[in-house]
Amino acid sequence: MALPDDFTFGVATSAYQIEGGRSEDGKGESIWDRFADNGRMPESGDVACDHYHRWQEDIALMGELGVDAYRFSIAWTRVLPEGRGAINQAGLDFYDRLVDGLLEAGITPYPTLYHWDLPQALEDDGGWTNRATVDAFAEYAEVVSGRLGDRATDWITHNEPWVATFLGHLEGVFAPGRTSWEEALTAGHHILLSHGRAVPVLRAAGAQQVGIALDCRPAFSATDSPADAAATRHFDGFRNRWFFDPVFGLGYPEDMLAAYRERGRFVGDHIPAEKPGDLEEIATDIDFVGLNYYTSLPISAATGDESEETGVPTGPNPPPGHTEMGWPITPEALTGYLVHLTQRYEPKAIRITENGASYSDVPGADGRTRDQARIDYLAAHIAAVDAAVEAGAPVDSYFVWSLMDNLEWVEGYRQRFGLVHVDHATGARSPKDSYYWYRDLIAERR
Ligand code: IFM
């Protein structure tokens, strides 16, 4: 392997997907609590994996796995139940204990400030469409890093702004369920701006490495036709460049601004939410960019240049070459995309902050979960990262999504991404074959 000796191997989770403890110890309501209450999900995260109570068991599982680092997210409403103002010390205490427990186990904590669970109180005031939420986010960053910044050195501001922006504010299939271009472009801009505003706040509290986790869908043209090539370029702008470009100081892509103007998404030269100085703030210096990678897809004019045709989630036995999310398995595109990011943006470092696969294997009569398909997926993608490093991409970390089976948002609990099986009726955890495979890979490299 070309991966350097100090390469970091980790696992990732997020608060709403694992914690449960919905209203415990003063936690406030988030937009996902409300979304679930409104019947927009098959199951809620009220209990999830009950990590709020079982966190010590989960740290022990990570300790045995031998990971270097654990990426988790903070529930904003545990810390600031109303989004800003009164601080809930009990919520901070939870993350304080978690960080101490991780450090005692020799695992580096990687807190992510925002994995989509906006306080409902802020949503009631307009949420991310309201510029005041940018200030609220900076205050939240200050409160959390003020408590954890003496021990947590590696921080991520946002997880997957594309999802929060477009699934949450344009397609309305994720919380908060808004459905307008104007709101989506405004929300996305404020999310990016809040990233830029939070980075210096985190640094002031002691953070040494700060970045943002951007998701991507590398796209390739389904045919050689000029129409499909144009659709692919537009899709890449919509899905990828709209976030990567401003974070790396290139501003919003000119071709997309022109296309959005032409399609009547906004009037004027800039998206209306953008104020002088915003792009400079968004382009604040970061230490790494996180990349969440799962799949890539062919684009054609016929399938559309703004709809994500990644496939229909299935049950067990997905079509060959697909995971149960319906996503094509395309590790080679990861190598290509890492090289592309390196050339286009020259990041100081790239961290694969998520990569993994959904397969619903469960323990057999002997208690063993034979999830060979997940092992194959992970092995192929780690090899793809290795190839990218060989080609010069500065990738220094890889996090499996996910430590354990959890709430896959609007898919509920049926989609299982974990290295550890979770029986959602009892909360019982049991490591799958992939867990032992990953453990051995890490051990062998050491
Ligand atoms: O479960 C999600 C996670 O919350 C964000 N990235 C993609 C994962 C799988 O869909």
Short mmCIF file of C-alpha atoms and ligand atoms in Angstrom, two decimals:
data_model
loop_
_atom_site.label_atom_id
_atom_site.label_comp_id
_atom_site.label_asym_id
_atom_site.label_seq_id
_atom_site.Cartn_x
_atom_site.Cartn_y
_atom_site.Cartn_z
CA MET A 1 0.00 0.00 0.00
CA ALA A 2 1.08 3.55 -0.74
CA LEU A 3 -0.78 4.81 2.33
CA PRO A 4 1.64 6.45 4.73
CA ASP A 5 2.43 4.79 8.07
CA ASP A 6 0.62 7.49 9.99
CA PHE A 7 -2.56 7.12 7.92
CA THR A 8 -5.66 7.35 10.14
CA PHE A 9 -8.31 4.63 10.08
CA GLY A 10 -11.56 5.45 11.79
CA VAL A 11 -15.30 4.98 11.94
CA ALA A 12 -18.10 7.54 11.74
CA THR A 13 -21.62 8.09 13.07
CA SER A 14 -23.98 11.02 13.63
CA ALA A 15 -26.03 12.14 16.60
CA TYR A 16 -29.60 11.75 15.36
CA GLN A 17 -28.82 8.40 13.78
CA ILE A 18 -27.47 6.75 16.94
CA GLU A 19 -28.05 8.69 20.16
CA GLY A 20 -31.74 8.40 21.04
CA GLY A 21 -32.44 10.11 24.36
CA ARG A 22 -34.72 12.46 22.46
CA SER A 23 -35.73 14.72 25.34
CA GLU A 24 -33.39 13.57 28.05
CA ASP A 25 -31.50 15.84 30.39
CA GLY A 26 -32.94 18.98 28.86
CA LYS A 27 -32.41 18.25 25.17
CA GLY A 28 -34.51 20.44 22.86
CA GLU A 29 -36.44 19.55 19.73
CA SER A 30 -34.66 19.36 16.37
CA ILE A 31 -36.08 19.56 12.87
CA TRP A 32 -35.71 15.78 12.56
CA ASP A 33 -37.78 15.19 15.70
CA ARG A 34 -40.49 17.33 14.14
CA PHE A 35 -40.12 15.65 10.72
CA ALA A 36 -40.60 12.24 12.34
CA ASP A 37 -43.53 13.46 14.42
CA ASN A 38 -45.15 14.70 11.23
CA GLY A 39 -45.05 11.18 9.80
CA ARG A 40 -42.37 11.91 7.24
CA MET A 41 -40.21 8.92 8.26
CA PRO A 42 -40.98 5.22 8.73
CA GLU A 43 -39.26 5.32 12.14
CA SER A 44 -37.88 8.04 14.37
CA GLY A 45 -34.55 8.55 16.11
CA ASP A 46 -36.23 8.78 19.53
CA VAL A 47 -34.30 5.72 20.70
CA ALA A 48 -32.08 4.94 17.69
CA CYS A 49 -29.11 2.87 18.94
CA ASP A 50 -29.53 4.22 22.46
CA HIS A 51 -25.94 5.39 22.25
CA TYR A 52 -26.83 8.13 24.74
CA HIS A 53 -26.91 5.39 27.37
CA ARG A 54 -24.62 2.80 25.79
CA TRP A 55 -21.73 5.05 24.77
CA GLN A 56 -19.24 3.24 26.99
CA GLU A 57 -20.06 -0.06 25.31
CA ASP A 58 -19.61 1.65 21.94
CA ILE A 59 -16.21 3.03 22.91
CA ALA A 60 -15.21 -0.46 24.02
CA LEU A 61 -16.23 -1.79 20.59
CA MET A 62 -14.08 0.85 18.92
CA GLY A 63 -11.21 0.06 21.25
CA GLU A 64 -11.27 -3.61 20.23
CA LEU A 65 -11.58 -2.60 16.61
CA GLY A 66 -8.36 -0.66 17.01
CA VAL A 67 -9.40 2.50 15.17
CA ASP A 68 -7.27 5.61 15.46
CA ALA A 69 -10.20 8.02 15.36
CA TYR A 70 -13.94 8.35 15.81
CA ARG A 71 -16.02 10.87 13.89
CA PHE A 72 -19.29 11.71 15.63
CA SER A 73 -21.61 14.69 15.57
CA ILE A 74 -22.88 16.91 18.33
CA ALA A 75 -26.64 17.36 18.69
CA TRP A 76 -27.01 21.15 18.70
CA THR A 77 -30.25 20.82 20.73
CA ARG A 78 -28.52 18.88 23.50
CA VAL A 79 -26.22 21.83 24.06
CA LEU A 80 -28.50 24.74 23.22
CA PRO A 81 -32.09 23.45 23.38
CA GLU A 82 -33.47 26.60 21.75
CA GLY A 83 -30.58 26.93 19.31
CA ARG A 84 -29.06 29.94 21.06
CA GLY A 85 -29.16 31.51 24.49
CA ALA A 86 -29.46 29.21 27.50
CA ILE A 87 -26.77 26.53 27.60
CA ASN A 88 -27.73 23.03 28.74
CA GLN A 89 -24.73 21.92 30.80
CA ALA A 90 -26.01 18.34 31.00
CA GLY A 91 -25.81 18.10 27.21
CA LEU A 92 -22.26 19.41 27.19
CA ASP A 93 -21.40 16.97 29.98
CA PHE A 94 -22.42 14.07 27.75
CA TYR A 95 -19.93 15.04 25.03
CA ASP A 96 -17.33 15.85 27.65
CA ARG A 97 -17.54 12.28 29.00
CA LEU A 98 -17.53 10.88 25.48
CA VAL A 99 -14.35 12.77 24.56
CA ASP A 100 -12.62 11.72 27.77
CA GLY A 101 -13.68 8.11 27.23
CA LEU A 102 -12.33 8.13 23.68
CA LEU A 103 -9.02 9.64 24.71
CA GLU A 104 -8.66 7.08 27.50
CA ALA A 105 -9.18 4.36 24.88
CA GLY A 106 -6.50 5.95 22.67
CA ILE A 107 -9.02 7.09 20.05
CA THR A 108 -8.87 10.61 18.60
CA PRO A 109 -12.26 12.35 18.71
CA TYR A 110 -13.42 14.09 15.52
CA PRO A 111 -16.51 16.12 16.43
CA THR A 112 -18.74 17.37 13.62
CA LEU A 113 -20.82 20.37 14.62
CA TYR A 114 -23.68 19.94 12.20
CA HIS A 115 -25.07 16.73 10.76
CA TRP A 116 -28.43 18.25 9.72
CA ASP A 117 -30.24 18.42 13.09
CA LEU A 118 -31.08 22.11 13.33
CA PRO A 119 -32.91 23.21 16.48
CA GLN A 120 -36.63 23.48 15.69
CA ALA A 121 -36.71 26.83 17.50
CA LEU A 122 -34.35 28.25 14.85
CA GLU A 123 -36.36 26.65 12.06
CA ASP A 124 -39.43 28.42 13.43
CA ASP A 125 -37.56 31.67 12.75
CA GLY A 126 -36.69 30.67 9.19
CA GLY A 127 -33.89 28.18 9.86
CA TRP A 128 -31.07 28.30 7.34
CA THR A 129 -33.04 30.70 5.16
CA ASN A 130 -32.55 33.29 7.90
CA ARG A 131 -29.11 34.91 7.99
CA ALA A 132 -29.34 35.11 11.79
CA THR A 133 -28.82 31.32 11.90
CA VAL A 134 -25.24 31.95 10.75
CA ASP A 135 -24.57 33.88 13.96
CA ALA A 136 -26.38 31.23 15.99
CA PHE A 137 -24.09 28.59 14.49
CA ALA A 138 -20.99 30.59 15.42
CA GLU A 139 -22.27 30.93 18.98
CA TYR A 140 -22.95 27.20 19.11
CA ALA A 141 -19.43 26.52 17.80
CA GLU A 142 -18.04 28.73 20.55
CA VAL A 143 -19.99 26.97 23.30
CA VAL A 144 -19.05 23.46 22.18
CA SER A 145 -15.41 24.16 21.41
CA GLY A 146 -15.14 26.18 24.62
CA ARG A 147 -15.86 22.95 26.50
CA LEU A 148 -14.11 20.37 24.30
CA GLY A 149 -11.42 22.39 22.56
CA ASP A 150 -8.79 21.68 25.21
CA ARG A 151 -8.93 17.97 24.24
CA ALA A 152 -10.50 17.68 20.79
CA THR A 153 -8.02 18.80 18.15
CA ASP A 154 -9.75 17.79 14.90
CA TRP A 155 -13.08 19.41 14.01
CA ILE A 156 -15.56 19.39 11.16
CA THR A 157 -18.03 22.24 10.76
CA HIS A 158 -20.70 20.76 8.48
CA ASN A 159 -21.59 17.38 7.12
CA GLU A 160 -22.79 17.23 3.51
CA PRO A 161 -24.17 20.72 2.90
CA TRP A 162 -25.59 19.54 -0.44
CA VAL A 163 -27.97 17.18 1.36
CA ALA A 164 -29.08 19.73 3.95
CA THR A 165 -29.54 22.31 1.20
CA PHE A 166 -31.19 20.47 -1.64
CA LEU A 167 -32.84 17.43 -0.06
CA GLY A 168 -33.99 19.59 2.85
CA HIS A 169 -35.00 22.80 1.06
CA LEU A 170 -35.63 21.96 -2.60
CA GLU A 171 -36.84 18.38 -2.82
CA GLY A 172 -38.33 18.50 0.66
CA VAL A 173 -37.64 14.82 1.28
CA PHE A 174 -35.39 15.56 4.28
CA ALA A 175 -36.05 17.86 7.22
CA PRO A 176 -37.14 20.61 7.30
CA GLY A 177 -39.07 19.65 4.16
CA ARG A 178 -39.01 22.95 2.28
CA THR A 179 -39.50 22.93 -1.49
CA SER A 180 -38.29 26.05 -3.22
CA TRP A 181 -35.25 27.00 -5.24
CA GLU A 182 -35.06 30.38 -3.58
CA GLU A 183 -35.03 28.86 -0.10
CA ALA A 184 -32.57 26.17 -1.11
CA LEU A 185 -30.04 28.59 -2.61
CA THR A 186 -30.44 30.88 0.39
CA ALA A 187 -30.09 28.05 2.93
CA GLY A 188 -27.06 26.63 1.13
CA HIS A 189 -25.38 30.01 1.12
CA HIS A 190 -25.97 30.51 4.84
CA ILE A 191 -24.71 27.01 5.62
CA LEU A 192 -21.48 27.74 3.75
CA LEU A 193 -21.19 31.14 5.39
CA SER A 194 -21.64 29.59 8.83
CA HIS A 195 -18.79 27.20 8.02
CA GLY A 196 -16.54 30.16 7.24
CA ARG A 197 -17.61 31.94 10.39
CA ALA A 198 -17.10 28.94 12.67
CA VAL A 199 -13.58 28.00 11.55
CA PRO A 200 -11.79 30.86 13.39
CA VAL A 201 -14.02 30.30 16.41
CA LEU A 202 -12.90 26.68 16.61
CA ARG A 203 -9.26 27.64 16.13
CA ALA A 204 -9.49 30.20 18.95
CA ALA A 205 -10.65 27.40 21.26
CA GLY A 206 -7.63 25.22 20.48
CA ALA A 207 -8.65 23.27 17.39
CA GLN A 208 -5.59 22.31 15.37
CA GLN A 209 -7.20 20.75 12.33
CA VAL A 210 -10.46 22.16 10.99
CA GLY A 211 -12.35 21.19 7.86
CA ILE A 212 -15.73 20.52 6.30
CA ALA A 213 -17.17 17.19 5.08
CA LEU A 214 -18.49 17.56 1.54
CA ASP A 215 -20.39 14.81 -0.20
CA CYS A 216 -19.97 14.22 -3.90
CA ARG A 217 -21.43 12.35 -6.82
CA PRO A 218 -18.77 12.17 -9.51
CA ALA A 219 -20.66 12.04 -12.78
CA PHE A 220 -19.80 10.73 -16.20
CA SER A 221 -21.63 11.22 -19.43
CA ALA A 222 -23.82 8.27 -20.39
CA THR A 223 -22.91 8.69 -24.06
CA ASP A 224 -20.61 10.80 -26.23
CA SER A 225 -23.46 13.05 -27.33
CA PRO A 226 -23.03 16.79 -26.75
CA ALA A 227 -26.42 16.90 -25.01
CA ASP A 228 -25.38 14.27 -22.46
CA ALA A 229 -21.99 15.94 -21.97
CA ALA A 230 -23.73 19.26 -21.26
CA ALA A 231 -26.13 17.59 -18.82
CA THR A 232 -23.18 15.97 -17.05
CA ARG A 233 -21.38 19.29 -16.69
CA HIS A 234 -24.52 20.88 -15.25
CA PHE A 235 -25.06 17.97 -12.87
CA ASP A 236 -21.47 18.24 -11.67
CA GLY A 237 -22.04 21.94 -11.00
CA PHE A 238 -25.29 21.33 -9.17
CA ARG A 239 -24.11 18.35 -7.16
CA ASN A 240 -20.40 18.97 -6.58
CA ARG A 241 -18.87 22.28 -7.69
CA TRP A 242 -21.58 24.44 -6.09
CA PHE A 243 -20.04 23.64 -2.70
CA PHE A 244 -16.41 22.75 -3.44
CA ASP A 245 -15.72 25.86 -5.53
CA PRO A 246 -16.68 28.51 -2.93
CA VAL A 247 -15.01 26.60 -0.08
CA PHE A 248 -11.79 26.68 -2.08
CA GLY A 249 -12.04 30.34 -3.04
CA LEU A 250 -13.37 29.97 -6.59
CA GLY A 251 -16.77 31.45 -5.75
CA TYR A 252 -19.99 29.99 -7.10
CA PRO A 253 -19.38 28.43 -10.54
CA GLU A 254 -20.10 30.99 -13.26
CA ASP A 255 -21.72 28.42 -15.56
CA MET A 256 -24.15 27.48 -12.79
CA LEU A 257 -24.98 31.08 -11.94
CA ALA A 258 -25.74 31.67 -15.60
CA ALA A 259 -27.83 28.50 -15.86
CA TYR A 260 -29.75 29.26 -12.67
CA ARG A 261 -30.42 32.81 -13.85
CA GLU A 262 -31.61 31.49 -17.17
CA ARG A 263 -33.88 28.97 -15.47
CA GLY A 264 -35.36 31.72 -13.32
CA ARG A 265 -33.99 30.51 -10.00
CA PHE A 266 -32.94 34.00 -9.05
CA VAL A 267 -32.82 37.50 -10.48
CA GLY A 268 -29.65 39.60 -10.58
CA ASP A 269 -25.93 38.95 -10.82
CA HIS A 270 -25.50 37.11 -7.53
CA ILE A 271 -27.75 34.83 -5.56
CA PRO A 272 -29.79 37.28 -3.48
CA ALA A 273 -28.59 35.95 -0.10
CA GLU A 274 -24.97 36.78 -0.97
CA LYS A 275 -23.62 39.96 0.63
CA PRO A 276 -20.27 41.65 -0.04
CA GLY A 277 -17.51 39.78 1.75
CA ASP A 278 -19.41 36.51 2.09
CA LEU A 279 -17.37 34.61 -0.47
CA GLU A 280 -14.13 35.64 1.25
CA GLU A 281 -15.51 34.40 4.56
CA ILE A 282 -16.64 31.09 3.05
CA ALA A 283 -13.18 30.61 1.54
CA THR A 284 -11.49 30.75 4.93
CA ASP A 285 -8.34 28.69 5.18
CA ILE A 286 -9.02 25.05 6.16
CA ASP A 287 -6.63 22.29 7.12
CA PHE A 288 -8.39 19.51 5.25
CA VAL A 289 -11.44 18.79 3.19
CA GLY A 290 -13.53 15.80 4.19
CA LEU A 291 -14.92 13.74 1.32
CA ASN A 292 -17.96 11.51 1.77
CA TYR A 293 -17.98 9.06 -1.10
CA TYR A 294 -20.44 6.28 -1.88
CA THR A 295 -21.06 6.05 -5.62
CA SER A 296 -20.85 7.78 -8.97
CA LEU A 297 -23.36 7.78 -11.77
CA PRO A 298 -23.94 8.21 -15.48
CA ILE A 299 -25.80 11.34 -16.51
CA SER A 300 -27.80 11.90 -19.65
CA ALA A 301 -30.01 14.71 -20.89
CA ALA A 302 -32.91 12.26 -20.67
CA THR A 303 -32.46 11.42 -16.98
CA GLY A 304 -32.07 15.10 -16.09
CA ASP A 305 -29.23 17.30 -14.95
CA GLU A 306 -30.53 18.14 -11.48
CA SER A 307 -32.06 14.94 -10.27
CA GLU A 308 -30.04 12.39 -8.50
CA GLU A 309 -30.83 9.15 -10.21
CA THR A 310 -28.74 6.97 -7.95
CA GLY A 311 -31.11 4.04 -7.95
CA VAL A 312 -34.00 2.76 -5.93
CA PRO A 313 -33.26 1.33 -2.49
CA THR A 314 -33.85 -2.41 -2.43
CA GLY A 315 -34.12 -5.14 0.14
CA PRO A 316 -31.67 -8.05 0.30
CA ASN A 317 -30.19 -9.31 -2.97
CA PRO A 318 -29.70 -6.03 -4.82
CA PRO A 319 -28.78 -6.21 -8.53
CA PRO A 320 -25.15 -7.25 -9.08
CA GLY A 321 -22.74 -4.37 -8.61
CA HIS A 322 -25.13 -2.41 -6.37
CA THR A 323 -25.60 -1.97 -2.64
CA GLU A 324 -29.03 -2.18 -1.04
CA MET A 325 -29.36 1.60 -1.32
CA GLY A 326 -29.51 0.89 -5.06
CA TRP A 327 -26.18 2.65 -5.48
CA PRO A 328 -23.76 1.34 -8.13
CA ILE A 329 -20.43 0.23 -6.68
CA THR A 330 -17.79 2.36 -8.41
CA PRO A 331 -14.48 2.44 -6.52
CA GLU A 332 -12.49 3.48 -9.60
CA ALA A 333 -14.42 6.76 -9.69
CA LEU A 334 -13.18 7.50 -6.16
CA THR A 335 -9.58 7.34 -7.34
CA GLY A 336 -10.37 9.60 -10.27
CA TYR A 337 -12.27 12.07 -8.13
CA LEU A 338 -9.50 12.31 -5.51
CA VAL A 339 -6.99 13.07 -8.24
CA HIS A 340 -9.40 15.62 -9.74
CA LEU A 341 -9.89 17.35 -6.35
CA THR A 342 -6.15 17.46 -5.84
CA GLN A 343 -5.56 19.12 -9.19
CA ARG A 344 -8.51 21.52 -9.14
CA TYR A 345 -8.37 22.72 -5.53
CA GLU A 346 -4.92 21.80 -4.19
CA PRO A 347 -6.23 20.98 -0.70
CA LYS A 348 -3.68 20.68 2.11
CA ALA A 349 -5.16 17.30 2.98
CA ILE A 350 -8.16 15.16 2.06
CA ARG A 351 -9.89 12.95 4.58
CA ILE A 352 -12.38 10.32 3.51
CA THR A 353 -14.85 11.20 6.23
CA GLU A 354 -17.43 8.61 5.10
CA ASN A 355 -17.45 5.54 2.90
CA GLY A 356 -19.47 2.39 3.35
CA ALA A 357 -22.24 0.17 2.11
CA SER A 358 -25.71 -0.91 3.12
CA TYR A 359 -26.34 -4.65 3.27
CA SER A 360 -28.94 -6.17 5.54
CA ASP A 361 -27.08 -9.31 6.64
CA VAL A 362 -28.05 -10.36 10.15
CA PRO A 363 -26.50 -12.81 12.60
CA GLY A 364 -26.97 -16.48 11.71
CA ALA A 365 -27.81 -19.26 14.15
CA ASP A 366 -24.16 -19.29 15.23
CA GLY A 367 -24.30 -15.55 15.97
CA ARG A 368 -21.98 -14.68 13.11
CA THR A 369 -22.92 -12.02 10.53
CA ARG A 370 -21.41 -12.97 7.19
CA ASP A 371 -21.30 -9.63 5.36
CA GLN A 372 -18.78 -10.47 2.68
CA ALA A 373 -20.31 -7.94 0.28
CA ARG A 374 -19.46 -5.12 2.71
CA ILE A 375 -15.90 -6.42 3.07
CA ASP A 376 -15.53 -6.46 -0.71
CA TYR A 377 -16.90 -2.93 -0.96
CA LEU A 378 -14.60 -1.55 1.73
CA ALA A 379 -11.53 -3.37 0.41
CA ALA A 380 -12.13 -2.03 -3.09
CA HIS A 381 -12.55 1.53 -1.85
CA ILE A 382 -9.51 1.45 0.41
CA ALA A 383 -7.54 0.17 -2.59
CA ALA A 384 -8.99 3.06 -4.60
CA VAL A 385 -7.76 5.53 -1.97
CA ASP A 386 -4.37 3.85 -2.04
CA ALA A 387 -4.22 4.27 -5.82
CA ALA A 388 -5.08 7.96 -5.46
CA VAL A 389 -2.33 8.45 -2.87
CA GLU A 390 0.07 6.77 -5.24
CA ALA A 391 -1.03 9.26 -7.88
CA GLY A 392 -0.29 12.17 -5.54
CA ALA A 393 -3.58 12.86 -3.73
CA PRO A 394 -2.90 14.04 -0.14
CA VAL A 395 -5.35 11.65 1.55
CA ASP A 396 -4.44 11.05 5.17
CA SER A 397 -7.51 9.38 6.70
CA TYR A 398 -10.36 7.00 5.97
CA PHE A 399 -13.53 6.62 8.06
CA VAL A 400 -15.97 3.76 7.54
CA TRP A 401 -19.62 4.71 7.57
CA SER A 402 -20.64 3.39 9.97
CA LEU A 403 -19.53 1.95 13.28
CA MET A 404 -22.94 0.34 13.73
CA ASP A 405 -26.31 -0.11 12.05
CA ASN A 406 -28.34 3.03 12.67
CA LEU A 407 -31.24 5.16 11.51
CA GLU A 408 -30.78 5.69 7.78
CA TRP A 409 -32.96 8.81 7.79
CA VAL A 410 -36.10 8.38 5.66
CA GLU A 411 -35.10 4.78 4.93
CA GLY A 412 -35.53 3.94 8.61
CA TYR A 413 -33.61 1.07 10.20
CA ARG A 414 -33.86 -1.39 7.32
CA GLN A 415 -30.77 -0.04 5.56
CA ARG A 416 -27.78 -1.27 7.55
CA PHE A 417 -24.37 0.35 7.09
CA GLY A 418 -22.70 -0.91 10.28
CA LEU A 419 -19.59 -2.93 10.98
CA VAL A 420 -21.54 -3.87 14.09
CA HIS A 421 -25.02 -5.32 13.86
CA VAL A 422 -27.61 -3.68 16.10
CA ASP A 423 -30.78 -5.46 17.11
CA HIS A 424 -33.07 -2.45 17.22
CA ALA A 425 -35.60 -4.23 19.42
CA THR A 426 -33.10 -4.82 22.21
CA GLY A 427 -30.17 -2.54 21.37
CA ALA A 428 -27.81 -5.54 21.44
CA ARG A 429 -24.62 -5.05 19.43
CA SER A 430 -22.73 -7.84 17.67
CA PRO A 431 -19.70 -7.36 15.43
CA LYS A 432 -20.05 -8.54 11.84
CA ASP A 433 -17.37 -10.27 9.77
CA SER A 434 -16.50 -6.83 8.32
CA TYR A 435 -15.66 -5.59 11.81
CA TYR A 436 -13.08 -8.34 12.25
CA TRP A 437 -11.78 -7.79 8.72
CA TYR A 438 -11.28 -4.05 9.41
CA ARG A 439 -9.71 -4.83 12.79
CA ASP A 440 -7.20 -7.16 11.14
CA LEU A 441 -6.41 -4.67 8.36
CA ILE A 442 -5.62 -1.99 10.95
CA ALA A 443 -3.61 -4.42 13.11
CA GLU A 444 -1.56 -5.69 10.16
CA ARG A 445 -0.60 -2.18 9.12
CA ARG A 446 0.60 -1.47 12.62
O1 IFM B 1 -26.30 7.78 6.71
C1 IFM B 1 -25.80 8.74 5.84
C2 IFM B 1 -25.07 9.81 6.61
O2 IFM B 1 -25.89 10.42 7.56
C3 IFM B 1 -24.56 10.88 5.67
N1 IFM B 1 -23.85 10.33 4.55
C4 IFM B 1 -24.44 9.22 3.86
C5 IFM B 1 -24.86 8.15 4.82
C6 IFM B 1 -25.48 6.96 4.08
O3 IFM B 1 -26.58 7.37 3.33
#
